[in-house]
PDB file of C-alpha atoms in Angstrom:
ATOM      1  CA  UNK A   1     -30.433 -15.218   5.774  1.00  0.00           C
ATOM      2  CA  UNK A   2     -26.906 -16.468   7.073  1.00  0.00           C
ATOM      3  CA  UNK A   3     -24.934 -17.619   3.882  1.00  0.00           C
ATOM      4  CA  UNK A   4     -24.402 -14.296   2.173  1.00  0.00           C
ATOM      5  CA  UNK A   5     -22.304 -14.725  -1.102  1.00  0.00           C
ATOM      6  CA  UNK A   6     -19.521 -12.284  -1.532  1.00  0.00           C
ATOM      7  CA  UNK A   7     -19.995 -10.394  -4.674  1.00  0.00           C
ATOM      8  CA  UNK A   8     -16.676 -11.516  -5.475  1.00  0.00           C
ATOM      9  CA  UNK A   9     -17.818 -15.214  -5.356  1.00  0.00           C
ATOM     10  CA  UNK A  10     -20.902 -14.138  -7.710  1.00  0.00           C
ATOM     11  CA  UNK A  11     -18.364 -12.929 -10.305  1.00  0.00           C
ATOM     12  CA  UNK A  12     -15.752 -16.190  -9.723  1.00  0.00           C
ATOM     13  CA  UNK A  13     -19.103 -18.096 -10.680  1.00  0.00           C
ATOM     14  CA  UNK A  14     -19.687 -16.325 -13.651  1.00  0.00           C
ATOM     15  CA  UNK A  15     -16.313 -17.137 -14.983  1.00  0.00           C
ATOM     16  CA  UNK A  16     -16.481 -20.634 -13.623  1.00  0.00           C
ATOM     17  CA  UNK A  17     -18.384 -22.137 -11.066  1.00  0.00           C
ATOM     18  CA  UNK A  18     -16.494 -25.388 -11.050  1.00  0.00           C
ATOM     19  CA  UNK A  19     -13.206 -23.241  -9.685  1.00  0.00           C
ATOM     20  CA  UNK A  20     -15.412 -21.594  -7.398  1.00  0.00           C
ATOM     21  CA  UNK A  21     -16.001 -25.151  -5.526  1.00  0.00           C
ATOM     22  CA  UNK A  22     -12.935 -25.636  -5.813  1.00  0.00           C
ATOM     23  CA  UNK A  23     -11.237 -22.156  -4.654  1.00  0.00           C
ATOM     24  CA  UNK A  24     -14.525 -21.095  -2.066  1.00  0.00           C
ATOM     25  CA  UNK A  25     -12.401 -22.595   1.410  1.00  0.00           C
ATOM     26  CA  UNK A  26      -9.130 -21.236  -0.080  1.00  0.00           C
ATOM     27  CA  UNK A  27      -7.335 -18.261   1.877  1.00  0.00           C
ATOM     28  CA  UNK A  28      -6.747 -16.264  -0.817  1.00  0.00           C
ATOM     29  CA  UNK A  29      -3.734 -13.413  -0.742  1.00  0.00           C
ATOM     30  CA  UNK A  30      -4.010 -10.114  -2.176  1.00  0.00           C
ATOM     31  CA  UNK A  31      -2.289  -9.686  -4.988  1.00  0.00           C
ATOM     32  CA  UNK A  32       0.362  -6.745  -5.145  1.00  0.00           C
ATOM     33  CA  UNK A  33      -1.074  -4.987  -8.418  1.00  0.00           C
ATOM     34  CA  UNK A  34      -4.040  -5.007  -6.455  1.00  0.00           C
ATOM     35  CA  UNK A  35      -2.474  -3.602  -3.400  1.00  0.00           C
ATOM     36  CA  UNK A  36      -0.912  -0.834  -5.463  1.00  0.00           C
ATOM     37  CA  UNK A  37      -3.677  -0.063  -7.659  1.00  0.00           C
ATOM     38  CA  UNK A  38      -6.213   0.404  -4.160  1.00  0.00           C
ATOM     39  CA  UNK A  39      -3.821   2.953  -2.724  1.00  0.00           C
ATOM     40  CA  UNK A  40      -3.662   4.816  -5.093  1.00  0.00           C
ATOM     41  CA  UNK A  41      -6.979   4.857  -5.670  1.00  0.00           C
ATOM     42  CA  UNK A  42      -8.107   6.183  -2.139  1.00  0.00           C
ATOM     43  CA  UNK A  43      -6.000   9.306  -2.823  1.00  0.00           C
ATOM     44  CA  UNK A  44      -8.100  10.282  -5.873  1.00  0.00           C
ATOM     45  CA  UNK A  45     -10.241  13.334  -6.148  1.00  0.00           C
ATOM     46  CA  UNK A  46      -7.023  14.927  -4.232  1.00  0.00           C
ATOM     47  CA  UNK A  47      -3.560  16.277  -4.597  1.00  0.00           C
ATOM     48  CA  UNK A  48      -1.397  13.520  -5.456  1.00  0.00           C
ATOM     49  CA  UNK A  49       1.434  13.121  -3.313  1.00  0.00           C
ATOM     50  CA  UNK A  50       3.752  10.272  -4.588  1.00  0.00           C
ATOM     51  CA  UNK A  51       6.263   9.706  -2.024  1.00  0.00           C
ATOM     52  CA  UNK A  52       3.201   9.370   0.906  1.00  0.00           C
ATOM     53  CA  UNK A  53       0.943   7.428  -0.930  1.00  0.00           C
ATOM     54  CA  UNK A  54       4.274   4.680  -2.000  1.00  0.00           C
ATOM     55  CA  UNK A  55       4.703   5.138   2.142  1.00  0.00           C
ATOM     56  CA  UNK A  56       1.278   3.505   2.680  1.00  0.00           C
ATOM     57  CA  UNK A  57       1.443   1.391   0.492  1.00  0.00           C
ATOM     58  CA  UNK A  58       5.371  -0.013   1.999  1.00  0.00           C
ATOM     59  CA  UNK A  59       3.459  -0.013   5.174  1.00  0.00           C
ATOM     60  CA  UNK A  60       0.483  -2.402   3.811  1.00  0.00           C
ATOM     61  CA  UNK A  61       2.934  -4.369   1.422  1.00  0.00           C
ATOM     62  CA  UNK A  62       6.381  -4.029   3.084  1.00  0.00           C
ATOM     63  CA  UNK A  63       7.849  -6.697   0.706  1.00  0.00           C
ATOM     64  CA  UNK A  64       7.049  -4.199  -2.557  1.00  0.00           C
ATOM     65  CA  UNK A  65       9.625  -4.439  -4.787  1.00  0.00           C
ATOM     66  CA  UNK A  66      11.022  -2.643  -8.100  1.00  0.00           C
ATOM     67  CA  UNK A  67       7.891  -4.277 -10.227  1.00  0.00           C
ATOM     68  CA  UNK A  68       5.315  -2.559  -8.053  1.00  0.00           C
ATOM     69  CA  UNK A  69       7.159   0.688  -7.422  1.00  0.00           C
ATOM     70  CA  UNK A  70       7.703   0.694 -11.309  1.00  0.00           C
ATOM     71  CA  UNK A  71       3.681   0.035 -11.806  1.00  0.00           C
ATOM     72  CA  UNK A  72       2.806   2.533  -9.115  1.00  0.00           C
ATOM     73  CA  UNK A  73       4.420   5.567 -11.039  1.00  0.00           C
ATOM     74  CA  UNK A  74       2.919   4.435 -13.982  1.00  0.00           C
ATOM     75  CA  UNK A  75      -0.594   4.776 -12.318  1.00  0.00           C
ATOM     76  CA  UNK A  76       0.460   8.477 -10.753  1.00  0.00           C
ATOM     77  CA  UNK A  77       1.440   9.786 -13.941  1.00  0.00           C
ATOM     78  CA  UNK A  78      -1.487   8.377 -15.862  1.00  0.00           C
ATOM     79  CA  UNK A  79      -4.396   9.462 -13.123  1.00  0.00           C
ATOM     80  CA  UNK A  80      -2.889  12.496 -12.628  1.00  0.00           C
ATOM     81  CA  UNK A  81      -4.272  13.380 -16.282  1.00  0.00           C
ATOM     82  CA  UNK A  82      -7.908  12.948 -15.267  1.00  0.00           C
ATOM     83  CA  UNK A  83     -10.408  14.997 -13.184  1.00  0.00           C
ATOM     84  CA  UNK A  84     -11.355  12.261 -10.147  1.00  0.00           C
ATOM     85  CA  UNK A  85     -14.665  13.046  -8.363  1.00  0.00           C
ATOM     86  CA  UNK A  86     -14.197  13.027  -4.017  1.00  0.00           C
ATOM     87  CA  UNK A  87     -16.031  10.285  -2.449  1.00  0.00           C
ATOM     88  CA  UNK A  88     -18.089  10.692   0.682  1.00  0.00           C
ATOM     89  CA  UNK A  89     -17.008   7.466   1.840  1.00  0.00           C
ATOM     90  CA  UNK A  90     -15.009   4.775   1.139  1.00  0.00           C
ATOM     91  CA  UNK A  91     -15.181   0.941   1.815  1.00  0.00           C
ATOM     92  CA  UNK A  92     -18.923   1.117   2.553  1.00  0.00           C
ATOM     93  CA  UNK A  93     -20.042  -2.458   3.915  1.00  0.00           C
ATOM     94  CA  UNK A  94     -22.846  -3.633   1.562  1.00  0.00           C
ATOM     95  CA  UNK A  95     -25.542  -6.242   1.377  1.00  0.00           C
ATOM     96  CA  UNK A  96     -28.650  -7.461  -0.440  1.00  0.00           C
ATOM     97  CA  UNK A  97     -30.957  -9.616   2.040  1.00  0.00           C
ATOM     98  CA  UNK A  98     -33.131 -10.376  -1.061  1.00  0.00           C
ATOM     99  CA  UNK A  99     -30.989 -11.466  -3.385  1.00  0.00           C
ATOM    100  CA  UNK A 100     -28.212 -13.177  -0.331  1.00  0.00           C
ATOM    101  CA  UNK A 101     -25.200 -10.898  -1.630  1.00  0.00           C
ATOM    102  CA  UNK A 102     -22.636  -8.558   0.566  1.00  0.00           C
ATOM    103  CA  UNK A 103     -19.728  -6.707  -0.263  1.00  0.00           C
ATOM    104  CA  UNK A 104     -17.685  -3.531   0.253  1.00  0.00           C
ATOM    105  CA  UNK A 105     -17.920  -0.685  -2.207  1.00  0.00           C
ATOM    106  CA  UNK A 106     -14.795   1.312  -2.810  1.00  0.00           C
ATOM    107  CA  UNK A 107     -15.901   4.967  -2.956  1.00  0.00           C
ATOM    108  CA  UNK A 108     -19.412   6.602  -2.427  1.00  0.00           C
ATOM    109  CA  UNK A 109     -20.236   9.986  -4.157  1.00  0.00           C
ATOM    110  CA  UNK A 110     -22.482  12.695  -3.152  1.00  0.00           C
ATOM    111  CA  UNK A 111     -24.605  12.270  -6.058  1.00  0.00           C
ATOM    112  CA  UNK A 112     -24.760   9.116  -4.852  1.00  0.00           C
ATOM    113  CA  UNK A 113     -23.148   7.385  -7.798  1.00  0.00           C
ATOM    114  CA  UNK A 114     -20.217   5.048  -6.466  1.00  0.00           C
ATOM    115  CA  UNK A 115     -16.827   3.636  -7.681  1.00  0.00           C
ATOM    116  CA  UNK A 116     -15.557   0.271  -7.857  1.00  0.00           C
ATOM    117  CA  UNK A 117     -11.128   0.374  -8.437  1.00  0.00           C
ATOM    118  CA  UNK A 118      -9.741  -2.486 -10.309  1.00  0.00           C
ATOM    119  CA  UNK A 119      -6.435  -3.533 -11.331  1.00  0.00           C
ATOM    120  CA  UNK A 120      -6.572  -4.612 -14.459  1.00  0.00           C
ATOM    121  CA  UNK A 121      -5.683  -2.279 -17.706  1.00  0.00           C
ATOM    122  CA  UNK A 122      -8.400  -0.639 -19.064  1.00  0.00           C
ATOM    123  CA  UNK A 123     -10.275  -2.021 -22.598  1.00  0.00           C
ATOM    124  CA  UNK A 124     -10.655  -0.374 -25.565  1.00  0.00           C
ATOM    125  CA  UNK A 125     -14.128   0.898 -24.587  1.00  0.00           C
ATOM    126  CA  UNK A 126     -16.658   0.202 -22.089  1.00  0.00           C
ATOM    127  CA  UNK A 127     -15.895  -1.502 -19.593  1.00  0.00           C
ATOM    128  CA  UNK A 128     -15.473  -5.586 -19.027  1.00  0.00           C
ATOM    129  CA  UNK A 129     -17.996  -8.061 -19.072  1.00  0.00           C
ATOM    130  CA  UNK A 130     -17.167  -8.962 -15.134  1.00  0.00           C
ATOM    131  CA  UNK A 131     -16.799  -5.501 -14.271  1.00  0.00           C
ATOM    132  CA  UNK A 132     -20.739  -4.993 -15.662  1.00  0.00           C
ATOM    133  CA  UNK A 133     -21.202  -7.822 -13.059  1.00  0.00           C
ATOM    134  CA  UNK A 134     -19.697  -6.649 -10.247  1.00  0.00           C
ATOM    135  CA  UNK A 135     -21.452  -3.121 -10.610  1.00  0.00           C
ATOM    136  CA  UNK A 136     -24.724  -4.203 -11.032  1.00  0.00           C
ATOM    137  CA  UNK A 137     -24.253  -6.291  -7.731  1.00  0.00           C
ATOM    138  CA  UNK A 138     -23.275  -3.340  -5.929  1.00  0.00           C
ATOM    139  CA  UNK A 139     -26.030  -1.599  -7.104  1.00  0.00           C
ATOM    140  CA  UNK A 140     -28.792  -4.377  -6.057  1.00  0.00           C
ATOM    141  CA  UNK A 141     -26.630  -3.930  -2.596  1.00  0.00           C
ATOM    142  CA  UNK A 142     -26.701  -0.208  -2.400  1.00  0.00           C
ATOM    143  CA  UNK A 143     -30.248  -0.257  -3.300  1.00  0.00           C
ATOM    144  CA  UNK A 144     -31.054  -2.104  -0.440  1.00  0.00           C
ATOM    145  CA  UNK A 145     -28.650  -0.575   1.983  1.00  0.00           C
ATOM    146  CA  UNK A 146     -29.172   3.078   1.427  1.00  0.00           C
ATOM    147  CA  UNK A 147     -32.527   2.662   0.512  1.00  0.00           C
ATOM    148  CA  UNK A 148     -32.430   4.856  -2.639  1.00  0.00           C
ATOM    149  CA  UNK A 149     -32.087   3.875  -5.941  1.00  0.00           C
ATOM    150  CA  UNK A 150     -28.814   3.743  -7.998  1.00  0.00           C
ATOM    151  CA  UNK A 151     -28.986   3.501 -11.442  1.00  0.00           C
ATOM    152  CA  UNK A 152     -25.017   3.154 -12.128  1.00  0.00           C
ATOM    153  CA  UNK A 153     -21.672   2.912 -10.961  1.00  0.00           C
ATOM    154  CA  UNK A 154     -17.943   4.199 -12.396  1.00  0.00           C
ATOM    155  CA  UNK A 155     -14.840   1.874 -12.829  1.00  0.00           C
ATOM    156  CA  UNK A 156     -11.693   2.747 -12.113  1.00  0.00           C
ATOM    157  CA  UNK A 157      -8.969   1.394 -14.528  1.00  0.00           C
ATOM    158  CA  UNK A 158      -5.814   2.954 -11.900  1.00  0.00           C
ATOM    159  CA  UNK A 159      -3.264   1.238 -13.939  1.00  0.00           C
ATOM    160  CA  UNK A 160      -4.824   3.507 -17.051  1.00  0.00           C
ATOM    161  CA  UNK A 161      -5.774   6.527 -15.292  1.00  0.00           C
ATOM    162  CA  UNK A 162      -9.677   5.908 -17.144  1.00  0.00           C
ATOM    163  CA  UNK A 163     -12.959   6.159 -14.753  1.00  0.00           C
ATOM    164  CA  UNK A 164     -16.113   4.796 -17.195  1.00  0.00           C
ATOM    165  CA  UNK A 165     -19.245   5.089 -15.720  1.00  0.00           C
ATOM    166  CA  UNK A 166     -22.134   1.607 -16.886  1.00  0.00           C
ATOM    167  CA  UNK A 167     -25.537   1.395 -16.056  1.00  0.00           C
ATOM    168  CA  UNK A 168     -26.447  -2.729 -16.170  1.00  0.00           C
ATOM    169  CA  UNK A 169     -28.931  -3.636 -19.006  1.00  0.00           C
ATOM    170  CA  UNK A 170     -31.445  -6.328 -18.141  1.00  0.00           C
ATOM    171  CA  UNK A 171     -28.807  -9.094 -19.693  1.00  0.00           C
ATOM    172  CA  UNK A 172     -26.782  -7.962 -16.923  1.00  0.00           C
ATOM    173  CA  UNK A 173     -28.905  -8.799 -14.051  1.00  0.00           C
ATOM    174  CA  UNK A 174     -29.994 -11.843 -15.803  1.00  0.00           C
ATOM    175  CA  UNK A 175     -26.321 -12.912 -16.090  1.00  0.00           C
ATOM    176  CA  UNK A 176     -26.037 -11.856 -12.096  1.00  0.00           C
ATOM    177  CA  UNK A 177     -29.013 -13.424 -11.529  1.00  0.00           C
ATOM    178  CA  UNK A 178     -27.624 -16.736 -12.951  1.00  0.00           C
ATOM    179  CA  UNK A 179     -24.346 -16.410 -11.299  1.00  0.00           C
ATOM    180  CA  UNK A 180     -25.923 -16.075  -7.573  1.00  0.00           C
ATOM    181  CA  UNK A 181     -27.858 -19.639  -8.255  1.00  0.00           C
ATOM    182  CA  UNK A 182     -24.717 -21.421  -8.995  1.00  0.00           C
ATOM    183  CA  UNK A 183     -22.688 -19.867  -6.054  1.00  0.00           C
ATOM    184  CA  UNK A 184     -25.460 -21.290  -3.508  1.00  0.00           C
ATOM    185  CA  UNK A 185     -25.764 -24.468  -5.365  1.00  0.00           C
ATOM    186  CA  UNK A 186     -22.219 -24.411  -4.837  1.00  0.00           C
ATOM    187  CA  UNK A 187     -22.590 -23.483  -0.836  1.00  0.00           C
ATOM    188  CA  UNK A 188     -24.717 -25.942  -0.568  1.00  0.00           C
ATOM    189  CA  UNK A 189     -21.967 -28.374  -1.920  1.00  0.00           C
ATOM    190  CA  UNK A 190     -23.235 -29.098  -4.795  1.00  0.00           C
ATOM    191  CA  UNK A 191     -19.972 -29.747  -7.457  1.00  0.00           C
ATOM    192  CA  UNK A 192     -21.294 -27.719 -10.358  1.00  0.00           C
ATOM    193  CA  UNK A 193     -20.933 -29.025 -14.162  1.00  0.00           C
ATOM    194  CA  UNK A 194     -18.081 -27.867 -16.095  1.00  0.00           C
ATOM    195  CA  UNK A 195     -18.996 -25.098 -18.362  1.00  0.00           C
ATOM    196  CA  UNK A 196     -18.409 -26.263 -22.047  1.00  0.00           C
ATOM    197  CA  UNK A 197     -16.492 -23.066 -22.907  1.00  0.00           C
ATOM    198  CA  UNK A 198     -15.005 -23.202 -19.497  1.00  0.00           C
ATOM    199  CA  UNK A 199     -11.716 -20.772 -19.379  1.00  0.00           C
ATOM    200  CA  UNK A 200      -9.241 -23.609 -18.825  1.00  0.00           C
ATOM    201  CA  UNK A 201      -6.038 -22.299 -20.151  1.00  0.00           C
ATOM    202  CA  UNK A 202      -4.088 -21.748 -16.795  1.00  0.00           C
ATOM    203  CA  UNK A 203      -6.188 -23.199 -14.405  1.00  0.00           C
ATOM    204  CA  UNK A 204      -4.725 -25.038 -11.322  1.00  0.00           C
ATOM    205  CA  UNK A 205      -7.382 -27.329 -10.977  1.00  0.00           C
ATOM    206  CA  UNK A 206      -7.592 -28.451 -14.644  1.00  0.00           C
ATOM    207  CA  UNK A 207      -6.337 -32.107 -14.035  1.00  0.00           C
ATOM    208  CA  UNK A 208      -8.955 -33.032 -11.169  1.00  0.00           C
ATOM    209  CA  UNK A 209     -11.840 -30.983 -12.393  1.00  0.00           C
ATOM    210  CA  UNK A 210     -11.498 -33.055 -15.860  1.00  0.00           C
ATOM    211  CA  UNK A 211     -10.755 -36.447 -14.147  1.00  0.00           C
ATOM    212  CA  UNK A 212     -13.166 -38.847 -14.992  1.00  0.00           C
ATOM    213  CA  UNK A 213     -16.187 -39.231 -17.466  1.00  0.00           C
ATOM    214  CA  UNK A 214     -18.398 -36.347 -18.215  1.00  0.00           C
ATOM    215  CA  UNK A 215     -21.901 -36.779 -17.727  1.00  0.00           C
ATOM    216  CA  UNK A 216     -23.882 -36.590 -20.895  1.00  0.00           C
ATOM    217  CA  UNK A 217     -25.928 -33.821 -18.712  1.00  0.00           C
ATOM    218  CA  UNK A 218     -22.832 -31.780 -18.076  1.00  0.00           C
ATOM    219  CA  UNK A 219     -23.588 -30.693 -22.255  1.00  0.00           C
ATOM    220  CA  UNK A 220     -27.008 -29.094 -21.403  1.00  0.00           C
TER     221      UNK A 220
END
């Protein structure tokens, strides 16, 4: 199998495959809450030394300014009030040949749980509906990879200083499942209908993805 999907791509179909055809040839840059939030995260499970870890991160972002240095002391103070497991390795290279998925997973434990660091601020429980996503595609990839099984994965909320560990449910794989169809359809250049609840609001291809009639099999 040649076209692997990115598991990123699987989760940007999820929330809309129509941006996806749109977005898929699109360089796209890292964003620096991202950037901030991954630093700090690799330093986890270890003493945390501010002034080093701001270093690396002025060496992989040398344009960081007084919004990121302000959002990077917020994540210090808050993960320095939880316990962080180690990881055996980081950025492990990942793939499914069955299901035609690859990514990289951010931390690998010795129980052989793993860790997936995101940017966003934690919710009120759980852990998002995307995030379930992404986990249970890294665990059909780890599966397959380390030829063991996983049953879960943690996410890391930096920004919060709040690790929550998720084990997919079946809707979860269904809803992955789904999402790795319409990415191929979408590979194969196929220009997906628009999602009736499609999120919109914000979206920089709003006025060509609506242009023109809707086909009355676009509502089913």
């Amino acid at each position: 199998m040649t076209d692997y999907i990115p598991v990123s791509g699987v989760v940007a179909c999820h929330t809309c495959p129509r941006r996806y055809y749109f977005e898929r040839s699109e360089e796209h840059e890292e964003s620096p809450r991202y950037t901030v939030c991954k630093q700090v995260s690799t330093h986890l499970g270890e003493l945390l030394e501010p002034e080093q870890i701001w270093q690396e991160i002025l060496c992989v972002l040398p344009e960081a300014g007084e919004e990121a240095r302000e959002l990077f002391d917020e994540c210090i103070a808050a993960c320095s009030e939880t316990k962080w497991q180690r990881p055996v390795q980081v950025d492990l290279a990942v793939e499914s040949d069955t299901l035609g998925i690859r990514g990289r997973v951010d931390k690998v434990f010795e129980d052989g749980t793993f860790a997936v660091a995101r940017s966003s601020t934690a919710p009120k429980a759980g852990v998002y509906t995307t995030d379930r996503l992404r986990v249970a595609c890294y665990i059909a990839c780890l599966n397959e990879t380390l030829g063991h099984p996983v049953a879960g994965g943690y996410v890391e909320y930096v920004a919060n200083g709040v690790c929550r560990y998720v084990e997919p449910q079946p809707r979860d794989r269904r809803e992955m499942i789904k999402a790795i169809r319409a990415a191929k359809r979408v590979v194969a250049g196929e220009l997906p209908p628009r999602p009736l609840r499609a999120p919109c609001e914000g979206c920089p291809h709003l006025e060509r993805c609506t242009a023109g009639p809707r086909r009355l099999s676009d509502l089913f």
